Amino acid sequence: MPNSPSHAAITATGLRKSFGDHSVLDGIDFHVPEGTIFSLLGPNGAGKTTVVRILSTLLRPDGGEARVGGHDVAREPDAVRAAIGVTGQFSAVDDLLTGEENMILMADLHHLGRREGRRRAADLLARFDLVEAAKQRPATYSGGMRRRLDLAMGLVGNPRIVFLDEPTTGLDPRSRRTMWRIVRDLVAGGVTIFLTTQYLEEADQLADRVALLDRGRLVAEGTPGELKRRVPGGHVRLAFADADALETAVRTLDGAARDDDALTLRVPTDGSVGSLKAVLDRLDDRSLAVDGLSLHTPDLDDVFLALTGRPDSGKVELR
């Protein structure tokens, strides 16, 4: 995977934006490699949607530089717009048109020509499993179908970079997982995804890299695994056959918490393969057999709380 700015689909350097006396972005830097999923998380008012609006040319930054698809967002907005697709928080479909007519309208706006536009619309309707509903108005669609149509409309111009702002908000678990599959398929085809989401699990499932924005600054960036290893609380739970084995394990593994009733030990670990191997090697040296093993690592909810100091109820409000 490319990891230098020269191979990045999106870069931001010293990006700043204020509204009046309120600084929303205070000099943030990041780059998004081509063909990856980058997720921007943060509490309400952190500045995430401001970042998306700047990168999609809807808002000019006060300072710094941002490049999308190799083009400067301030000096080359038309080139940026030609390279991107944007799906916002709320479905942008027209309820007075059928699903197919919505797609053809987007094709006309992209000046694809009658034959190519209809071919592209038909291909996307099939790809997003909307062929049977194509002649119906979106007002009759389920929430998941509307979101799929909205995303399909954003792909009519064949963008290589797609901004997804809360693409699964309000969807049921089945529809959410369908959208996840679609997003993964897009990336497998070489598309770069810039994702904002209310669901920390979604970022954990999809993102190659996650950046946490708080009070206008990036407070952390890395893979989901890297971020989770920064937060204490990871442990491996070991189960033993009898009390003697448990007692020997307690003497072998410093700092382990025992549960005599369950015949288990809870051993702190950072969740890495190396740390787990070290625990098992020490048990093997004592010829101790383990009846059961489970690894527990902090999730992105824990990361969010630890790095922002704010409680979270399973969702991060994005603005």
Coordinates of C-alpha atoms in Angstrom, one line a residue:
M1 CA 0.0 0.0 0.0
P2 CA 1.5 3.4 -0.9
N3 CA 2.2 5.5 2.1
S4 CA 3.8 8.7 0.8
P5 CA 2.0 11.9 -0.1
S6 CA 3.0 11.5 -3.7
H7 CA 0.8 8.5 -3.9
A8 CA -2.0 10.0 -1.9
A9 CA -5.5 10.5 -3.3
I10 CA -6.2 13.2 -0.7
T11 CA -3.7 15.4 1.3
A12 CA -4.1 18.2 3.8
T13 CA -1.3 20.3 5.1
G14 CA -1.7 22.8 7.9
L15 CA -5.4 23.1 7.1
R16 CA -7.1 25.9 9.0
K17 CA -10.7 27.3 9.1
S18 CA -12.4 29.7 11.4
F19 CA -15.9 31.1 11.6
G20 CA -15.7 34.5 13.3
D21 CA -13.6 34.1 16.4
H22 CA -14.2 30.4 16.6
S23 CA -11.4 28.2 15.2
V24 CA -12.9 25.0 13.7
L25 CA -9.7 23.6 12.1
D26 CA -6.4 24.5 13.7
G27 CA -3.7 23.3 11.3
I28 CA -4.4 19.6 10.5
D29 CA -2.3 17.3 8.4
F30 CA -3.2 13.9 6.9
H31 CA -2.9 12.0 3.7
V32 CA -5.1 9.2 2.3
P33 CA -3.4 6.7 0.0
E34 CA -5.1 5.7 -3.2
G35 CA -7.5 2.7 -3.0
T36 CA -8.0 2.8 0.8
I37 CA -10.7 3.8 3.2
F38 CA -9.9 6.7 5.5
S39 CA -12.4 7.4 8.4
L40 CA -12.6 10.7 10.2
L41 CA -14.1 10.5 13.7
G42 CA -14.7 12.9 16.4
P43 CA -17.3 14.4 18.8
N44 CA -20.0 16.9 17.8
G45 CA -18.5 20.2 16.6
A46 CA -15.0 18.8 16.1
G47 CA -14.8 20.0 12.5
K48 CA -15.3 16.9 10.5
T49 CA -18.0 18.1 8.1
T50 CA -15.9 21.3 7.7
V51 CA -13.1 19.1 6.4
V52 CA -15.4 17.3 4.0
R53 CA -16.8 20.6 2.7
I54 CA -13.3 22.0 2.1
L55 CA -12.1 18.8 0.4
S56 CA -15.2 18.8 -1.9
T57 CA -14.7 22.5 -2.8
L58 CA -17.8 23.7 -1.0
L59 CA -15.8 25.8 1.4
R60 CA -12.5 27.6 1.1
P61 CA -9.9 27.1 3.8
D62 CA -8.4 30.1 5.6
G63 CA -4.9 28.6 5.5
G64 CA -2.9 25.5 4.6
E65 CA -3.3 23.4 1.5
A66 CA -5.5 20.5 0.5
R67 CA -5.2 18.4 -2.7
V68 CA -7.7 15.9 -4.0
G69 CA -6.8 13.7 -6.9
G70 CA -3.7 15.7 -7.3
H71 CA -5.5 19.0 -7.7
D72 CA -5.5 22.0 -5.3
V73 CA -9.0 22.4 -3.9
A74 CA -8.7 26.3 -3.9
R75 CA -7.1 26.8 -7.2
E76 CA -8.5 23.9 -9.2
P77 CA -12.0 23.3 -7.9
D78 CA -13.4 22.2 -11.3
A79 CA -10.8 19.5 -11.6
V80 CA -11.5 18.3 -8.1
R81 CA -15.2 18.1 -8.7
A82 CA -14.6 16.1 -11.8
A83 CA -12.6 13.6 -9.8
I84 CA -15.0 13.0 -6.8
G85 CA -18.4 11.7 -5.8
V86 CA -20.1 12.9 -2.7
T87 CA -22.9 11.2 -0.7
G88 CA -24.1 13.4 2.1
Q89 CA -25.8 12.7 5.4
F90 CA -29.3 13.0 3.8
S91 CA -30.4 11.3 0.7
A92 CA -30.4 13.6 -2.3
V93 CA -32.7 11.6 -4.5
D94 CA -35.7 13.3 -6.2
D95 CA -39.0 11.6 -5.1
L96 CA -40.9 12.9 -8.1
L97 CA -38.7 10.8 -10.4
T98 CA -38.3 7.1 -10.6
G99 CA -35.0 5.5 -9.5
E100 CA -34.0 5.1 -13.1
E101 CA -34.9 8.7 -13.9
N102 CA -32.8 9.9 -11.0
M103 CA -29.9 8.0 -12.5
I104 CA -30.4 9.3 -16.0
L105 CA -30.7 12.8 -14.7
M106 CA -27.2 12.4 -13.1
A107 CA -25.9 11.0 -16.3
D108 CA -27.2 14.1 -18.2
L109 CA -25.6 16.4 -15.6
H110 CA -22.3 14.6 -16.3
H111 CA -22.8 15.1 -20.1
L112 CA -22.4 11.4 -20.7
G113 CA -24.6 11.3 -23.8
R114 CA -27.9 9.5 -24.2
R115 CA -26.5 6.0 -25.0
E116 CA -23.6 6.0 -22.5
G117 CA -25.7 7.6 -19.8
R118 CA -28.4 5.0 -20.0
R119 CA -25.8 2.2 -20.1
R120 CA -24.1 3.6 -17.0
A121 CA -27.4 4.0 -15.2
A122 CA -28.4 0.4 -16.0
D123 CA -25.1 -1.0 -14.9
L124 CA -25.2 0.8 -11.5
L125 CA -28.9 -0.1 -10.9
A126 CA -27.9 -3.7 -11.4
R127 CA -24.8 -3.4 -9.3
F128 CA -26.8 -1.9 -6.4
D129 CA -29.6 -4.5 -6.7
L130 CA -32.2 -1.9 -7.7
V131 CA -33.3 -3.2 -11.1
E132 CA -36.7 -4.3 -9.8
A133 CA -37.3 -1.0 -8.2
A134 CA -35.9 1.1 -11.0
K135 CA -39.4 2.1 -12.4
Q136 CA -40.7 3.0 -8.9
R137 CA -40.4 6.4 -7.2
P138 CA -37.9 6.5 -4.3
A139 CA -40.7 7.5 -1.9
T140 CA -41.7 3.8 -2.0
Y141 CA -38.2 2.6 -1.2
S142 CA -36.9 1.4 2.2
G143 CA -34.2 3.4 3.9
G144 CA -31.5 1.0 2.7
M145 CA -32.7 1.2 -0.9
R146 CA -32.7 5.0 -0.8
R147 CA -29.1 5.1 0.5
R148 CA -28.0 2.6 -2.2
L149 CA -29.7 4.7 -4.9
D150 CA -28.1 7.9 -3.5
L151 CA -24.6 6.3 -3.6
A152 CA -25.2 4.9 -7.1
M153 CA -26.1 8.4 -8.3
G154 CA -22.8 9.6 -6.9
L155 CA -21.0 7.1 -8.9
V156 CA -22.5 7.9 -12.3
G157 CA -19.5 10.1 -13.2
N158 CA -17.1 7.2 -12.3
P159 CA -15.2 9.1 -9.6
R160 CA -12.0 7.7 -8.3
I161 CA -12.5 9.4 -4.9
V162 CA -15.8 9.2 -3.0
F163 CA -16.8 11.1 0.1
L164 CA -19.3 9.3 2.3
D165 CA -20.8 11.4 5.0
E166 CA -22.7 9.0 7.4
P167 CA -23.7 6.6 4.7
T168 CA -25.6 4.2 7.0
T169 CA -27.3 6.5 9.5
G170 CA -30.7 5.2 10.3
L171 CA -30.3 1.9 8.5
D172 CA -31.1 -1.5 10.1
P173 CA -28.2 -3.9 10.7
R174 CA -28.8 -5.9 7.5
S175 CA -28.9 -2.8 5.3
R176 CA -25.8 -1.4 7.0
R177 CA -23.9 -4.6 6.2
T178 CA -25.1 -4.4 2.6
M179 CA -23.6 -0.9 2.4
W180 CA -20.4 -2.1 3.9
R181 CA -20.1 -4.8 1.2
I182 CA -20.7 -2.1 -1.5
V183 CA -18.0 0.1 0.0
R184 CA -15.5 -2.7 0.2
D185 CA -16.3 -3.6 -3.5
L186 CA -15.6 0.0 -4.5
V187 CA -12.3 0.0 -2.8
A188 CA -11.4 -3.4 -4.4
G189 CA -12.0 -1.7 -7.7
G190 CA -9.5 1.0 -6.9
V191 CA -11.8 3.7 -5.5
T192 CA -10.6 5.8 -2.5
I193 CA -13.2 6.3 0.2
F194 CA -13.2 9.2 2.7
L195 CA -15.7 8.2 5.4
T196 CA -17.4 10.0 8.2
T197 CA -19.7 7.9 10.4
Q198 CA -21.7 8.0 13.5
Y199 CA -20.9 4.4 14.2
L200 CA -17.5 3.5 15.7
E201 CA -18.0 -0.1 14.8
E202 CA -18.3 1.0 11.1
A203 CA -14.9 2.7 11.2
D204 CA -13.5 -0.4 12.9
Q205 CA -14.9 -2.7 10.2
L206 CA -14.1 -0.6 7.1
A207 CA -11.3 1.8 7.6
D208 CA -7.6 1.2 6.7
R209 CA -6.8 4.3 8.8
V210 CA -8.7 6.3 11.3
A211 CA -8.1 9.9 12.3
L212 CA -9.7 11.3 15.5
L213 CA -10.5 15.0 15.3
D214 CA -11.2 17.0 18.5
R215 CA -11.4 20.7 19.0
G216 CA -10.0 21.4 15.6
R217 CA -6.9 19.2 16.0
L218 CA -6.1 15.7 15.0
V219 CA -5.4 14.0 18.4
A220 CA -4.6 10.5 16.9
E221 CA -4.3 8.7 13.6
G222 CA -3.5 5.1 12.7
T223 CA -5.0 1.8 11.8
P224 CA -7.8 0.7 14.1
G225 CA -5.5 -1.9 15.6
E226 CA -2.8 0.7 16.3
L227 CA -5.3 3.1 18.0
K228 CA -6.8 0.3 20.1
R229 CA -3.3 -0.7 21.3
R230 CA -2.8 2.8 22.7
V231 CA -5.6 2.3 25.2
P232 CA -5.1 0.2 28.3
G233 CA -7.5 -2.6 29.1
G234 CA -6.5 -5.3 26.7
H235 CA -6.1 -8.8 28.2
V236 CA -6.0 -12.5 27.4
R237 CA -8.4 -14.7 29.4
L238 CA -7.0 -18.2 30.1
A239 CA -9.1 -21.1 31.4
F240 CA -7.5 -24.1 33.2
A241 CA -8.7 -27.6 34.0
D242 CA -8.2 -27.6 37.8
A243 CA -7.2 -25.5 40.7
D244 CA -3.6 -26.8 40.7
A245 CA -3.0 -25.7 37.2
L246 CA -4.5 -22.3 38.0
E247 CA -2.3 -21.9 41.0
T248 CA 0.8 -22.7 39.0
A249 CA -0.2 -20.2 36.3
V250 CA -0.7 -17.5 38.8
R251 CA 2.9 -18.0 40.0
T252 CA 4.1 -18.0 36.4
L253 CA 2.3 -14.9 35.1
D254 CA 2.9 -11.7 37.0
G255 CA 0.1 -9.3 37.3
A256 CA -2.6 -11.7 36.4
A257 CA -6.1 -11.5 38.0
R258 CA -7.5 -14.8 39.0
D259 CA -11.1 -16.1 39.2
D260 CA -11.0 -19.3 41.4
D261 CA -14.7 -20.1 40.7
A262 CA -14.3 -20.1 36.9
L263 CA -10.7 -21.4 37.0
T264 CA -9.5 -18.5 34.8
L265 CA -6.8 -15.9 34.7
R266 CA -7.0 -12.4 33.1
V267 CA -3.5 -11.4 31.9
P268 CA -2.9 -7.8 30.7
T269 CA -1.7 -7.6 27.1
D270 CA -1.5 -5.0 24.4
G271 CA -3.2 -7.4 22.0
S272 CA -0.2 -7.9 19.7
V273 CA 0.8 -11.3 18.5
G274 CA 4.2 -10.9 20.2
S275 CA 2.7 -10.3 23.6
L276 CA 0.3 -13.3 23.3
K277 CA 3.1 -15.5 22.2
A278 CA 5.2 -14.4 25.2
V279 CA 2.3 -15.5 27.6
L280 CA 1.9 -18.9 25.9
D281 CA 5.7 -19.5 25.9
R282 CA 5.9 -18.9 29.6
L283 CA 3.1 -21.4 30.2
D284 CA 4.7 -23.9 27.8
D285 CA 8.0 -23.6 29.7
R286 CA 6.1 -24.9 32.8
S287 CA 4.2 -27.6 30.7
L288 CA 0.9 -26.0 31.6
A289 CA -2.0 -26.9 29.4
V290 CA -4.7 -24.2 28.7
D291 CA -8.3 -25.4 28.4
G292 CA -9.5 -22.2 26.7
L293 CA -8.1 -18.9 25.5
S294 CA -9.8 -15.7 24.4
L295 CA -8.3 -12.3 23.5
H296 CA -10.0 -9.1 24.5
T297 CA -8.8 -5.7 23.2
P298 CA -10.2 -2.2 23.6
D299 CA -12.6 -1.1 20.8
L300 CA -12.8 2.3 19.2
D301 CA -15.4 3.4 21.8
D302 CA -12.6 3.0 24.4
V303 CA -10.2 4.9 22.1
F304 CA -12.7 7.7 21.7
L305 CA -13.2 8.1 25.4
A306 CA -9.6 7.9 26.3
L307 CA -8.3 10.4 23.7
T308 CA -11.1 13.0 23.9
G309 CA -12.0 12.6 27.5
R310 CA -15.7 12.6 26.6
P311 CA -18.2 9.8 27.3
D312 CA -19.8 8.0 24.3
S313 CA -23.0 6.1 24.0
G314 CA -22.1 4.0 21.0
K315 CA -22.4 6.8 18.5
V316 CA -20.3 9.8 17.7
E317 CA -22.3 12.8 16.5
L318 CA -20.7 14.3 13.4
R319 CA -21.0 17.9 12.3

